[in-house]
Amino acid sequence: MKNGNYESSDEGGVEPHYQQGSTRGLYTYVYVNGDEHFLPKKLLVNPKRDRTYNAFLDYATKVLNPRYGAVRNIYTPEGRHRIRGFEDMTPDGRYVACGRERYKRLDRPYTQIEAPSPRRRNRHSNRSDERLIPAHHNKHLENVTGKISQIPTQGKAIEVFVNGQDIDKPTTVGLSYRQLESMTEAIKVVHEAIREKHQYRVDQICDLEGHVVTDVNQLETGGLYVAKNSYHTFKPGRYEPHGRKNIIVPLSPRDKQQTKYLWKERSTFGRPSDYRRPRTLPPINSQKKHSPDHSVSSYPETRKRNQVNGVPVKAAKHTKRTPKQADYDKDDGGVFKAKGQSRDTRGAKEDERIKKEKQGKAATKIQANYRGHQARKEVNDLKTKKETDEKKKKEDELRAKAAKEENQAATKIQAGFRGHQARKEINQKKQVRDVKNTKEDAAAIKIQSSYRGHKARKEIADKKVKRTEKNTEEEVAATKIQAGFRGHKARQEINQKKQQRTETKNEEEKAATKIQAGFRGNQARKEIDLKKKEKAQNEQEEKAATKIQAGFRGHQARKEVKKKKTKRLDGKTEAITAIQAAARGFLVRRRIEKRENTRQLLTLRSVAQEEVMDILGLIHERDKAATTIQSRYRGYKDRKEYKRIKSSVIANGKPNGVAHINS
């Protein structure tokens, strides 16, 4: 590919006239990142169809349809280089398509992923159209021997119970050959199937004896297995292929006595003496006819006194009535059966057989009520479960719909963004082309103007020969004047540039000197302050010393005066003179110190005034330098803007008119 066009493969590298300037496509082979079973697909790279590289990536996404989504990057098979445009692709090249994820290396190179070789045809067979028909996954073909039953792509279907729930039917779970590559993948599939139906998390798969299945080869098609958690123990039970329709409950003590009327079944969970029976019982209010004697033993479901729907209730209080006479000749279901308290029947005992029958009847009614309660509870549980399943199904549908809408919105946004990117790239290319065209136009204008100038000068030279000497002298003078004026303009521009350079240099030097002067002044002021502090300290020390000396000398003088007074009276004059001398010396020294202090103060004031003036001058010069720098910079920006406007006006003007003016 050269300059956006692919080179011709004709002899001599010359394209026919009808193909000149056109783009030629090429074929490439593309793999999917991280998929060792995906065979390479042949893609056509056509810049005329796919205007941008992003459009080609969208085309690759549609053709490959990878699992990770859209194709966003293309790498070489080794993963060392990333393809950034059409110019990096070669004819019959092999590449790896990736999404946002990184390049994934395989156990073998991508270039070794090839289609399997076709089967060898029997040379003795005369049928040319003979093809192998693959076997369907049918239970009738499981035991068929031959190559078809040994295909590695055959899956398995197993029946899975939930741990401890042997009443429900098992869940059929289909495992593909890819999911049978490892036990973890198979457990994941079983977990998904069980979670949707029973809301149960699965970590392990066991057989019906409670042994954990650790290898995929132990799973058999149609086999019965139990799914459980790792923190739950295995619960044995009657795990049957079709489940158990009836719920088995323990019998009451009375039911154990009448086992000859029930279907007996040994319990697998209770003691050997316990029996179980089906949960479905005949209705309590049966429609059978009563026995002639209306005895309890003949029909236990008969409604008796103080019972409502077979359930004993508290007897209601009655008003006083005349007591009934007991008829001992008539038996209403038992001997000495007392229906109420009276003086005639007081003290009579109830028959033990009737008492036991009543107790058994009460027990059966209690059991029947309990079983009805359990059945209603299960029905309600099934209803709630069905409602929850329906709600979950609706929620899943809404989620799927929302995800679909989100995906559609994402694709629309991506398509809009890619279109925006493509339009942006096209506009950039157009701008580059326009800039190139403007440059070419400017170059053409210059060439035309130079050529026309040359032609005009040639014509003038021809006319010079024909014209008279006056005309030749005038033309020579005009050319000299023009040459002088042009040289003057060029020298003037050069001098202006030199002056600008010198001014900028002088300004920079002035700014540097001002900064240095300010720093040095600051350092000098610091030194002067230190000297002032030292001098003031020395002066205080000298004053203190002079005071001490003066006091000591006065003390000595007074001492001597006292001695002289005591020794002799004639020495009064000497003491007076000594005191006067000391006082005069003290006064003279004090005057000298005052004069020195005034001189020092005057010198310090003058130095401070000079420093203040220097600082003010530096500040003024700094402000002046800043204003000059700012003015120079603004002039530079204005000149730059003027040149840009002038160049744009020249570039947008008509070439012929400009050439005419130049000529």
XYZ file of C-alpha atoms in Angstrom:
663
model
C 0.000 0.000 0.000
C 1.467 3.341 -1.055
C -0.119 6.790 -0.577
C -3.477 5.187 0.306
C -3.494 3.042 -2.887
C -2.286 -0.544 -3.187
C 0.451 -1.154 -5.713
C -0.477 -2.887 -8.927
C 0.492 -6.470 -9.527
C 0.712 -6.017 -13.332
C 3.937 -6.532 -15.173
C 6.293 -3.611 -14.784
C 4.231 -2.143 -11.888
C 2.163 0.065 -14.242
C -1.624 0.145 -13.741
C -4.076 0.412 -16.630
C -5.577 3.860 -17.217
C -8.996 2.754 -15.964
C -7.497 1.584 -12.609
C -5.287 4.567 -11.921
C -6.222 6.330 -8.669
C -8.478 3.488 -7.448
C -7.984 1.420 -4.271
C -7.549 -2.326 -4.388
C -8.715 -4.591 -1.560
C -6.872 -7.504 0.023
C -7.833 -10.656 1.897
C -6.714 -11.472 5.454
C -7.297 -14.337 7.904
C -8.462 -13.358 11.397
C -8.558 -15.465 14.611
C -10.534 -14.775 17.827
C -8.531 -13.915 20.930
C -8.235 -16.804 23.433
C -10.388 -19.280 21.418
C -8.322 -22.243 20.298
C -11.324 -23.917 18.621
C -12.233 -20.943 16.406
C -11.044 -21.435 12.844
C -9.678 -18.357 11.037
C -12.143 -16.438 8.896
C -11.301 -14.762 5.635
C -12.025 -11.009 5.715
C -11.843 -8.538 2.835
C -10.045 -5.280 3.607
C -11.593 -2.716 1.258
C -10.812 0.953 2.073
C -13.438 2.059 -0.448
C -16.184 0.241 1.469
C -14.758 0.893 4.967
C -13.746 4.548 4.908
C -12.090 4.365 8.339
C -10.313 1.745 10.404
C -13.134 1.798 12.997
C -15.630 0.927 10.269
C -13.489 -2.102 9.385
C -13.517 -3.157 13.079
C -17.333 -3.019 13.041
C -17.348 -5.181 9.900
C -15.032 -7.688 11.652
C -17.398 -7.751 14.664
C -20.353 -8.678 12.440
C -18.436 -11.439 10.633
C -16.621 -12.996 13.632
C -19.362 -12.448 16.293
C -16.954 -13.131 19.216
C -18.047 -13.956 22.757
C -16.405 -10.893 24.326
C -18.449 -8.448 22.208
C -17.167 -5.841 19.770
C -13.727 -6.034 18.119
C -11.626 -3.056 19.198
C -7.998 -4.134 18.592
C -6.167 -6.337 16.097
C -2.731 -7.841 16.835
C -0.225 -9.973 15.005
C -0.391 -13.731 15.835
C 2.581 -13.387 18.215
C 0.944 -10.427 20.001
C 4.002 -8.188 19.664
C 2.569 -5.515 17.398
C -0.810 -3.817 17.267
C -2.393 -3.003 13.896
C -3.251 0.716 13.829
C -4.486 1.149 10.250
C -4.889 -0.316 6.786
C -1.279 0.460 5.930
C -0.057 -2.091 8.543
C -1.949 -4.993 6.875
C -0.482 -7.268 4.217
C -2.208 -9.536 1.674
C -2.961 -13.040 3.047
C -1.826 -11.856 6.481
C -2.929 -13.551 9.688
C -4.113 -11.523 12.683
C -5.862 -11.932 16.075
C -9.029 -9.909 16.859
C -9.384 -8.685 20.483
C -11.849 -6.558 22.423
C -10.939 -4.321 25.335
C -9.103 -7.192 27.030
C -5.416 -8.013 26.618
C -3.881 -10.362 24.092
C -4.159 -13.992 25.318
C -1.520 -16.583 24.502
C -2.488 -20.205 23.811
C -0.644 -23.465 24.372
C 0.003 -23.520 20.657
C 0.428 -20.627 18.176
C -2.670 -19.205 16.514
C -1.252 -20.044 13.089
C -1.497 -23.775 13.920
C -5.284 -23.613 14.366
C -6.447 -25.129 11.101
C -9.533 -26.957 9.878
C -9.432 -30.761 10.319
C -8.339 -32.741 7.302
C -11.224 -34.381 5.360
C -11.853 -38.100 5.812
C -10.240 -40.409 3.314
C -12.767 -41.767 0.891
C -12.820 -45.459 0.227
C -11.168 -46.003 -3.129
C -13.361 -49.029 -3.777
C -16.543 -46.958 -3.357
C -18.116 -45.752 -6.589
C -20.577 -43.325 -4.874
C -19.153 -39.835 -5.222
C -21.937 -38.117 -3.216
C -21.568 -40.321 -0.114
C -21.438 -38.267 3.110
C -21.258 -39.188 6.801
C -24.432 -38.276 8.705
C -23.703 -37.523 12.402
C -25.632 -39.499 15.027
C -28.214 -37.641 17.131
C -28.028 -37.656 20.928
C -30.650 -40.346 21.408
C -30.903 -42.906 24.206
C -31.368 -45.654 21.633
C -27.939 -44.890 20.162
C -26.016 -44.796 23.447
C -24.905 -48.428 23.311
C -24.118 -48.387 19.592
C -20.482 -49.276 18.950
C -18.346 -47.630 16.324
C -16.755 -44.263 15.678
C -20.014 -42.337 15.880
C -20.573 -43.225 19.550
C -16.963 -42.224 20.370
C -17.218 -38.637 19.125
C -15.741 -36.345 21.822
C -18.432 -33.721 21.210
C -21.188 -35.912 22.728
C -22.795 -34.569 25.923
C -24.550 -36.203 28.862
C -27.946 -35.796 30.544
C -28.147 -36.602 34.274
C -31.016 -36.609 36.825
C -30.241 -34.544 39.944
C -32.113 -34.454 43.291
C -31.742 -31.814 46.004
C -30.231 -33.173 49.194
C -33.038 -34.526 51.446
C -35.881 -33.759 48.979
C -36.800 -37.203 47.681
C -40.495 -36.366 47.177
C -40.007 -34.068 44.174
C -39.023 -35.321 40.763
C -35.335 -35.005 39.821
C -34.140 -32.136 37.646
C -32.770 -33.117 34.246
C -29.443 -31.352 33.585
C -27.788 -31.447 30.163
C -23.984 -31.196 30.025
C -22.224 -30.410 26.754
C -18.822 -31.811 25.866
C -17.162 -28.502 26.713
C -18.807 -28.440 30.139
C -17.594 -32.002 30.731
C -13.962 -30.938 30.417
C -13.751 -30.254 34.174
C -15.820 -31.069 37.257
C -16.083 -27.397 38.257
C -17.831 -26.521 34.989
C -20.290 -29.415 35.456
C -21.045 -28.289 39.050
C -21.657 -24.727 37.789
C -24.253 -25.985 35.276
C -25.972 -28.122 37.944
C -25.956 -25.147 40.349
C -27.663 -22.912 37.769
C -30.364 -25.535 37.055
C -31.061 -26.232 40.764
C -30.997 -22.559 41.785
C -33.746 -21.623 39.305
C -36.094 -24.295 40.644
C -35.266 -24.799 44.354
C -33.194 -21.737 45.385
C -30.382 -24.014 46.606
C -26.619 -23.566 46.253
C -24.677 -26.584 44.942
C -21.011 -27.300 45.708
C -20.837 -31.105 45.353
C -22.508 -33.921 43.423
C -22.994 -37.309 45.159
C -24.340 -40.651 44.082
C -27.296 -42.320 45.879
C -24.947 -43.885 48.432
C -23.498 -40.529 49.479
C -20.104 -40.786 47.729
C -18.881 -37.493 46.273
C -18.289 -37.554 42.492
C -14.805 -36.159 41.810
C -14.306 -37.101 38.155
C -16.440 -36.215 35.140
C -16.063 -39.740 33.775
C -18.040 -41.056 36.770
C -21.156 -39.263 35.492
C -23.381 -41.469 33.354
C -26.202 -40.467 31.032
C -29.553 -40.989 32.764
C -27.885 -41.607 36.145
C -29.424 -40.448 39.443
C -27.342 -38.047 41.588
C -27.847 -35.823 44.637
C -26.706 -32.168 44.728
C -25.644 -30.768 48.125
C -23.612 -28.090 49.874
C -20.141 -28.758 51.204
C -21.248 -27.807 54.746
C -24.280 -30.139 54.711
C -24.118 -33.887 55.300
C -25.664 -36.329 52.887
C -29.312 -37.156 53.743
C -30.319 -40.683 52.666
C -33.799 -41.276 51.307
C -35.895 -42.958 48.636
C -34.563 -41.126 45.568
C -36.710 -42.562 42.740
C -36.730 -41.468 39.079
C -40.385 -40.289 39.228
C -40.426 -39.046 42.826
C -42.942 -40.112 45.485
C -46.555 -39.016 45.038
C -47.804 -39.696 48.594
C -46.406 -38.303 51.829
C -45.821 -40.978 54.520
C -46.505 -40.080 58.174
C -46.193 -42.201 61.366
C -49.298 -44.021 62.570
C -51.146 -43.271 65.772
C -51.301 -45.885 68.595
C -54.867 -46.774 67.651
C -53.909 -47.166 64.000
C -51.186 -49.597 65.040
C -53.831 -51.779 66.695
C -55.912 -51.856 63.467
C -53.104 -52.537 60.987
C -55.165 -55.214 59.246
C -57.350 -52.466 57.661
C -54.343 -50.359 56.439
C -51.686 -50.665 53.795
C -48.598 -51.511 55.803
C -45.179 -50.242 54.871
C -41.981 -50.368 56.867
C -40.405 -46.983 57.664
C -36.901 -46.290 56.445
C -36.338 -43.505 58.961
C -38.108 -44.765 62.155
C -37.861 -47.910 64.274
C -38.624 -51.343 62.828
C -41.938 -51.412 64.725
C -43.143 -48.142 63.153
C -45.305 -48.258 60.058
C -46.225 -45.662 57.502
C -49.288 -45.202 55.385
C -50.339 -42.927 52.508
C -51.275 -39.437 53.453
C -54.457 -39.371 51.399
C -57.260 -40.593 53.751
C -60.976 -41.093 53.115
C -63.194 -38.134 54.047
C -64.408 -37.854 57.611
C -68.096 -37.225 56.752
C -68.683 -40.400 54.732
C -71.913 -41.001 52.836
C -72.288 -44.623 54.042
C -75.526 -45.719 55.661
C -75.676 -46.165 59.430
C -75.732 -49.578 60.965
C -79.078 -50.772 62.362
C -77.956 -50.502 65.965
C -76.152 -47.168 65.486
C -73.131 -48.409 67.431
C -69.838 -46.574 67.518
C -67.836 -49.675 66.698
C -69.824 -50.286 63.523
C -69.429 -46.707 62.201
C -66.856 -44.538 64.024
C -67.466 -41.428 61.904
C -71.030 -40.875 63.279
C -71.553 -37.426 64.759
C -72.183 -37.578 68.491
C -73.236 -35.141 71.165
C -70.825 -32.292 71.986
C -69.034 -32.610 68.587
C -68.856 -30.262 65.583
C -67.509 -31.744 62.354
C -65.998 -34.580 64.355
C -64.109 -32.288 66.757
C -65.024 -32.429 70.500
C -66.375 -29.145 71.870
C -67.411 -27.911 75.295
C -70.966 -28.821 76.267
C -73.438 -25.965 76.461
C -75.158 -25.179 79.762
C -78.882 -26.083 79.982
C -81.660 -24.868 82.134
C -83.171 -27.072 84.791
C -85.470 -29.709 83.455
C -87.158 -32.697 84.819
C -84.829 -35.669 84.858
C -85.457 -38.310 82.272
C -86.118 -41.838 83.254
C -83.434 -44.263 82.098
C -84.697 -47.128 79.990
C -82.542 -50.080 80.897
C -84.233 -52.359 78.374
C -83.050 -50.257 75.408
C -79.359 -50.107 74.460
C -78.350 -46.971 72.477
C -74.866 -48.127 71.616
C -73.524 -49.407 74.915
C -74.293 -50.548 78.415
C -74.822 -47.768 81.005
C -74.047 -45.073 78.423
C -74.653 -41.834 80.324
C -75.883 -38.985 78.118
C -76.355 -36.572 81.004
C -76.061 -36.340 84.762
C -79.179 -37.439 86.642
C -80.031 -39.035 89.909
C -81.011 -42.251 88.191
C -77.666 -42.729 86.396
C -75.428 -41.193 89.028
C -72.587 -43.492 90.015
C -72.794 -45.590 86.817
C -69.443 -46.353 85.159
C -68.820 -46.062 81.424
C -67.884 -49.168 79.511
C -64.091 -49.422 78.880
C -64.632 -50.550 75.290
C -66.754 -47.479 74.524
C -64.199 -45.271 76.229
C -61.372 -46.664 74.103
C -63.454 -46.273 70.953
C -64.106 -42.638 71.820
C -60.424 -42.041 72.417
C -59.520 -43.693 69.122
C -62.132 -41.657 67.287
C -60.804 -38.440 68.845
C -57.248 -39.415 67.872
C -58.251 -40.121 64.250
C -60.063 -36.776 64.039
C -57.077 -34.937 65.466
C -54.802 -36.701 62.967
C -57.205 -35.920 60.134
C -57.275 -32.247 61.110
C -53.507 -32.155 61.379
C -53.114 -33.830 57.989
C -55.595 -31.399 56.439
C -53.659 -28.533 57.970
C -50.421 -29.934 56.539
C -52.018 -30.453 53.117
C -53.402 -26.891 53.080
C -50.004 -25.616 54.155
C -48.310 -27.483 51.311
C -50.911 -26.197 48.843
C -50.276 -22.646 50.049
C -46.528 -23.238 49.821
C -46.924 -24.505 46.257
C -49.082 -21.478 45.416
C -46.559 -19.062 46.905
C -43.740 -20.896 45.152
C -45.619 -20.709 41.867
C -46.266 -17.007 42.407
C -42.621 -16.389 43.266
C -41.547 -18.380 40.188
C -43.897 -16.327 38.025
C -42.656 -13.088 39.594
C -39.069 -14.182 39.077
C -39.856 -15.128 35.485
C -41.419 -11.714 34.890
C -38.462 -10.005 36.562
C -36.054 -12.031 34.405
C -38.032 -11.057 31.314
C -37.985 -7.396 32.372
C -34.251 -7.624 33.070
C -33.638 -9.272 29.711
C -35.753 -6.597 28.033
C -33.893 -3.840 29.899
C -30.548 -5.448 29.033
C -31.628 -5.685 25.398
C -32.681 -2.040 25.406
C -29.414 -1.083 27.092
C -27.470 -3.042 24.488
C -29.441 -1.380 21.704
C -28.873 2.029 23.283
C -25.172 1.216 23.717
C -24.913 0.135 20.069
C -26.667 3.337 18.984
C -24.364 5.454 21.131
C -21.315 3.570 19.858
C -22.515 3.932 16.271
C -23.100 7.664 16.785
C -19.707 8.084 18.419
C -17.968 6.130 15.672
C -19.791 8.197 13.052
C -18.709 11.342 14.898
C -15.125 10.041 14.976
C -15.268 9.152 11.284
C -16.658 12.578 10.378
C -14.019 14.203 12.531
C -11.239 12.264 10.787
C -12.711 13.143 7.370
C -12.873 16.826 8.324
C -9.264 16.689 9.523
C -8.203 15.065 6.263
C -10.151 17.716 4.346
C -8.415 20.450 6.314
C -5.019 18.853 5.604
C -5.940 18.653 1.935
C -7.113 22.276 1.946
C -3.832 23.345 3.563
C -1.929 21.344 0.963
C -4.013 22.891 -1.813
C -3.455 26.402 -0.435
C 0.291 25.740 -0.291
C 0.220 24.392 -3.831
C -1.799 27.426 -4.973
C 0.651 29.781 -3.313
C 3.573 27.947 -4.944
C 1.785 28.082 -8.309
C 1.150 31.825 -7.868
C 4.811 32.403 -7.080
C 5.912 30.379 -10.099
C 3.445 32.196 -12.326
C 4.470 35.594 -11.009
C 8.181 34.793 -11.469
C 7.521 33.462 -14.949
C 5.444 36.499 -15.906
C 8.071 38.775 -14.439
C 10.714 36.977 -16.461
C 8.549 37.267 -19.561
C 7.906 40.942 -18.886
C 11.595 41.581 -18.380
C 12.345 39.774 -21.622
C 9.786 41.907 -23.454
C 11.239 45.051 -21.907
C 14.698 43.987 -23.031
C 13.387 43.490 -26.583
C 11.711 46.883 -26.448
C 14.945 48.452 -25.175
C 16.659 47.482 -28.385
C 13.907 49.015 -30.486
C 13.393 52.187 -28.465
C 15.501 55.233 -28.548
C 18.311 56.054 -26.171
C 16.065 58.357 -24.126
C 13.685 55.545 -23.350
C 16.594 53.265 -22.473
C 18.049 55.900 -20.116
C 14.656 56.407 -18.432
C 14.186 52.662 -17.984
C 17.684 52.282 -16.583
C 17.013 55.151 -14.179
C 13.672 53.624 -13.138
C 15.257 50.240 -12.522
C 18.045 51.863 -10.518
C 15.542 53.828 -8.457
C 13.511 50.692 -7.841
C 16.613 48.716 -6.923
C 17.761 51.461 -4.584
C 14.353 51.755 -2.972
C 14.110 47.985 -2.515
C 17.600 47.849 -1.026
C 16.717 50.745 1.260
C 13.563 48.927 2.422
C 15.510 45.687 3.015
C 18.254 47.501 4.954
C 15.624 49.360 6.963
C 13.916 46.102 7.921
C 17.268 44.544 8.872
C 18.170 47.555 11.017
C 14.780 47.431 12.731
C 15.272 43.766 13.546
C 18.773 44.484 14.878
C 17.447 47.355 17.001
C 14.699 45.123 18.388
C 17.259 42.462 19.286
C 19.588 44.988 20.940
C 16.699 46.581 22.824
C 15.510 43.244 24.133
C 19.074 42.365 25.161
C 19.556 45.764 26.865
C 16.244 45.389 28.654
C 17.183 41.936 29.884
C 20.585 43.225 31.048
C 18.945 46.195 32.794
C 16.448 43.910 34.511
C 19.297 41.618 35.635
C 21.340 44.559 36.948
C 18.308 45.898 38.798
C 17.686 42.561 40.407
C 21.362 42.278 41.380
C 21.387 45.842 42.722
C 18.294 45.175 44.794
C 19.842 42.008 46.222
C 23.126 43.763 46.990
C 21.264 46.671 48.636
C 19.391 44.196 50.785
C 22.662 42.532 51.809
C 24.262 45.947 52.557
C 21.282 46.981 54.661
C 21.568 43.783 56.645
C 25.281 44.448 57.296
C 24.559 48.058 58.353
C 21.901 46.874 60.788
C 24.351 44.409 62.321
C 27.022 47.130 62.653
C 24.495 49.486 64.246
C 23.548 46.872 66.791
C 27.210 46.146 67.606
C 28.017 49.869 67.880
C 25.061 50.549 70.174
C 26.114 47.661 72.369
C 29.713 48.958 72.500
C 28.493 52.444 73.368
C 26.370 51.115 76.199
C 29.341 49.173 77.515
C 31.568 52.261 77.312
C 28.955 54.374 79.110
C 28.648 51.792 81.849
C 32.447 51.613 82.172
C 32.796 55.393 82.376
C 30.082 55.560 84.993
C 31.769 52.857 87.041
C 35.153 54.591 86.690
C 33.648 57.952 87.636
C 31.992 56.511 90.712
C 35.152 54.723 91.742
C 37.289 57.826 91.220
C 34.811 59.961 93.193
C 34.914 57.401 95.947
C 38.721 57.437 95.919
C 38.757 61.232 95.919
C 36.354 61.485 98.794
C 38.409 58.923 100.699
C 41.605 60.872 100.158
C 39.861 64.108 101.163
C 38.728 62.540 104.392
C 42.231 61.286 105.098
C 43.731 64.659 104.382
C 41.132 66.374 106.601
C 41.963 64.100 109.487
C 45.720 64.353 109.010
C 46.090 68.011 108.512
C 44.043 71.092 108.107
C 46.467 72.717 105.686
C 45.677 70.319 102.921
C 42.218 71.795 102.239
C 43.326 73.632 99.147
C 44.820 70.486 97.595
C 41.580 68.546 98.110
C 39.532 71.349 96.561
C 41.774 71.456 93.529
C 41.629 67.678 93.130
C 37.827 67.695 93.286
C 37.607 70.535 90.800
C 39.949 68.723 88.407
C 37.920 65.544 88.630
C 34.666 67.431 88.042
C 36.096 69.378 85.114
C 37.470 66.170 83.578
C 34.092 64.527 83.943
C 32.294 67.459 82.267
C 34.790 67.588 79.392
C 34.445 63.858 78.761
C 30.639 64.180 78.813
C 30.669 66.986 76.222
C 32.985 64.959 73.951
C 30.639 61.935 74.130
C 27.596 64.108 73.264
C 29.375 65.542 70.206
C 30.352 62.064 68.990
C 26.755 60.819 69.437
C 25.335 63.754 67.413
C 27.881 63.154 64.622
C 27.006 59.446 64.479
C 23.277 60.211 64.327
C 23.798 62.678 61.451
C 25.891 60.155 59.506
C 23.295 57.389 60.045
C 20.442 59.658 58.849
C 22.340 60.613 55.691
C 23.137 56.951 54.952
C 19.471 55.932 55.466
C 18.262 58.742 53.164
C 20.708 57.653 50.455
C 19.545 54.037 50.756
C 15.869 55.063 50.548
C 16.587 57.104 47.393
C 18.457 54.168 45.870
C 15.552 51.823 46.600
C 13.009 54.244 45.110
C 15.183 54.610 42.005
C 15.401 50.814 41.663
C 11.613 50.473 41.983
C 11.083 53.161 39.364
C 13.568 51.509 36.979
C 11.956 48.109 37.566
C 8.483 49.468 36.749
C 9.880 51.188 33.669
C 11.566 47.932 32.530
C 8.331 45.980 33.094
C 6.309 48.470 31.033
C 8.886 48.333 28.212
C 8.863 44.504 28.237
C 5.070 44.427 28.158
C 4.907 46.953 25.337
C 7.515 44.969 23.335
C 5.562 41.728 23.860
C 2.251 43.333 22.839
C 3.867 44.781 19.725
C 5.275 41.359 18.892
C 1.800 39.767 19.300
C 0.196 42.486 17.146
C 2.811 42.062 14.399
C 2.313 38.286 14.492
C -1.490 38.686 14.214
C -1.088 41.156 11.353
C 1.170 38.714 9.456
C -1.321 35.889 9.970
C -4.257 38.010 8.689
C -2.199 39.160 5.743
C -1.189 35.585 4.821
C -4.832 34.391 5.099
C -6.016 37.277 2.889
C -3.343 36.453 0.311
C -4.224 32.740 0.436
C -7.984 33.402 -0.019
C -7.546 35.939 -2.836
C -7.802 35.218 -6.549
C -4.521 33.816 -7.966
C -4.816 35.573 -11.374
C -5.382 38.989 -9.831
C -2.435 38.598 -7.496
C -0.197 37.447 -10.321
C -1.288 40.415 -12.428
C -0.441 42.868 -9.677
C 2.951 41.270 -9.097
C 3.740 41.377 -12.767
